[in-house]
Every structure is written in structure tokens, then in C-alpha cells.
Coordinates of C-alpha atoms in Angstrom, one line a residue:
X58 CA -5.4 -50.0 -21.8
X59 CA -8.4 -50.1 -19.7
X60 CA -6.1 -49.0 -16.5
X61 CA -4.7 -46.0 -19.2
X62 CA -8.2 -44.8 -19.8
X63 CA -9.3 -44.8 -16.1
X64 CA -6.1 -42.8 -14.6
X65 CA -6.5 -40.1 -17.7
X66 CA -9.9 -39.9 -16.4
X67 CA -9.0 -39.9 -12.8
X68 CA -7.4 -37.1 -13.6
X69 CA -9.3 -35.0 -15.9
X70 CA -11.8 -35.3 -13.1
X71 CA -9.5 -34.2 -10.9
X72 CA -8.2 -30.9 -12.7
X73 CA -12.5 -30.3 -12.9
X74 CA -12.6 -30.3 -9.0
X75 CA -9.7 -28.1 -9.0
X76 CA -10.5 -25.4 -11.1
X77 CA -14.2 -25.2 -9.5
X78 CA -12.8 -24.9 -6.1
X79 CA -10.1 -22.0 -7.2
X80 CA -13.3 -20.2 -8.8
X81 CA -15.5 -20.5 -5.9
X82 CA -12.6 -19.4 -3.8
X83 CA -12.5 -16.0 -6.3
X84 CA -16.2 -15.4 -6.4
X85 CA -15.8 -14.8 -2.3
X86 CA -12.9 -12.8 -2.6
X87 CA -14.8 -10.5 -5.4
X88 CA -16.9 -9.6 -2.2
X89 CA -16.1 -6.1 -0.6
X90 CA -13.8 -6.0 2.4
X91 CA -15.6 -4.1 5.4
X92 CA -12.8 -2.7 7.3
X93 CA -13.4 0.2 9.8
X94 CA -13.1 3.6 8.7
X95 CA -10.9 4.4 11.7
X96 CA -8.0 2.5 10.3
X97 CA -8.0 4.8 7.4
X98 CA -7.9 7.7 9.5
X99 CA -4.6 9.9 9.2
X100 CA -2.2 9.8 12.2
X101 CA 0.1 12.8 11.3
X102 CA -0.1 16.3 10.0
X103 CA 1.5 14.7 6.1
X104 CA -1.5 12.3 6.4
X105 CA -4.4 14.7 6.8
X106 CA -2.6 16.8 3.9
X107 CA -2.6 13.8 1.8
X108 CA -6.0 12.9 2.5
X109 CA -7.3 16.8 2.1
X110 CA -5.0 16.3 -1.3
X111 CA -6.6 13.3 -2.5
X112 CA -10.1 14.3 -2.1
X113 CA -9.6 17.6 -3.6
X114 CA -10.5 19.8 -0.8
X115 CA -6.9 21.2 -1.4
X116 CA -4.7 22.1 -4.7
X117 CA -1.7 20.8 -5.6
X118 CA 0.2 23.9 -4.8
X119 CA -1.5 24.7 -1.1
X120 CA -0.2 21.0 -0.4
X121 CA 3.3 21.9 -1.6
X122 CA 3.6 25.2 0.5
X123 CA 1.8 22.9 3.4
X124 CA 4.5 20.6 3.3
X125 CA 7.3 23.0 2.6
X126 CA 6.0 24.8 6.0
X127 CA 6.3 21.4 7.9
X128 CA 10.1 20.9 6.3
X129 CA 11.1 23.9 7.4
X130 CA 10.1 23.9 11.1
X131 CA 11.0 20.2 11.8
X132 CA 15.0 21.9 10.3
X133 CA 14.1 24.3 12.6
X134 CA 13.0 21.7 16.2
X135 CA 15.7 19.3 14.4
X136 CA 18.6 20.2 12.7
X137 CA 21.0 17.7 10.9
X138 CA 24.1 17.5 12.3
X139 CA 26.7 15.9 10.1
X140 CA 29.6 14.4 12.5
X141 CA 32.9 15.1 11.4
X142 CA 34.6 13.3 14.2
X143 CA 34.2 10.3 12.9
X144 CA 36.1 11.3 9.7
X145 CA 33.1 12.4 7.1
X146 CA 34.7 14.4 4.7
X147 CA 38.1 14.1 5.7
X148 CA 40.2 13.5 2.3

């Protein structure tokens, strides 16, 4: 019984140690992350749109017309070409 009572308490102990470690662990991660501004910078025309979008130098409709003016020449630099000799739509 004795040998009982010390493994239950062994193991409460145990489970302590645990959950005091897990919520030191979360008290560093509740820490800010400093990461350099440059990786947040936009790399492409859509990604300075977005960014002008999400800080609300821009509206919701100038981004739309922005981005429908970037469809509409990359159609125009690279048109889809569907190849039907290799039997796409052949029935």
C-alpha cells in the first residue's frame, strides 16, 4: 500500500512539473516577435496594392480597377494559348 501511495505521488508530482514547465514555456512565447520590417516589405506591384489596401490609403474600388489594369496587360505581354495538338477539345 505504502509503494501505491508513493508512485500516485511520484506522479502527481510529476504532472506539477509538467504543467509549470508548459506555462513558463507560454509566458515567453506571449513576448512580441521582433522581425525586420524589410521582410514585410511588398516584392510585386499586387503586394504594394494590397498593402496600400490594407492600410486604407486606397478604396476597395481603386484596388479593383488597379488590379484589373495589371490582368489586362500581363493578357496582353502573355497570352494563353490553349494547345489543341495535343487533343484538348477534340470530341
Amino acid at each position: 500500500m505504502l509503494i501505491l501511495f508513493l508512485l500516485i505521488l511520484v506522479l502527481v508530482a510529476a504532472c506539477v512539473l509538467a504543467v509549470r514547465g508548459v506555462r513558463a514555456e507560454a509566458r515567453k512565447a506571449e513576448d512580441p516577435l521582433l522581425v525586420p520590417e524589410a521582410f514585410f516589405s511588398p516584392q510585386s506591384l499586387e503586394g504594394v496594392l494590397c498593402t496600400q489596401l490594407m492600410d486604407g490609403d486606397i478604396t476597395r474600388r481603386q484596388y479593383l480597377r488597379s488590379m484589373e489594369g495589371i490582368a489586362a496587360r500581363d493578357e496582353e505581354r502573355h497570352p494563353l494559348v490553349v494547345p489543341w495538338h495535343l487533343g484538348a477539345g477534340e470530341e
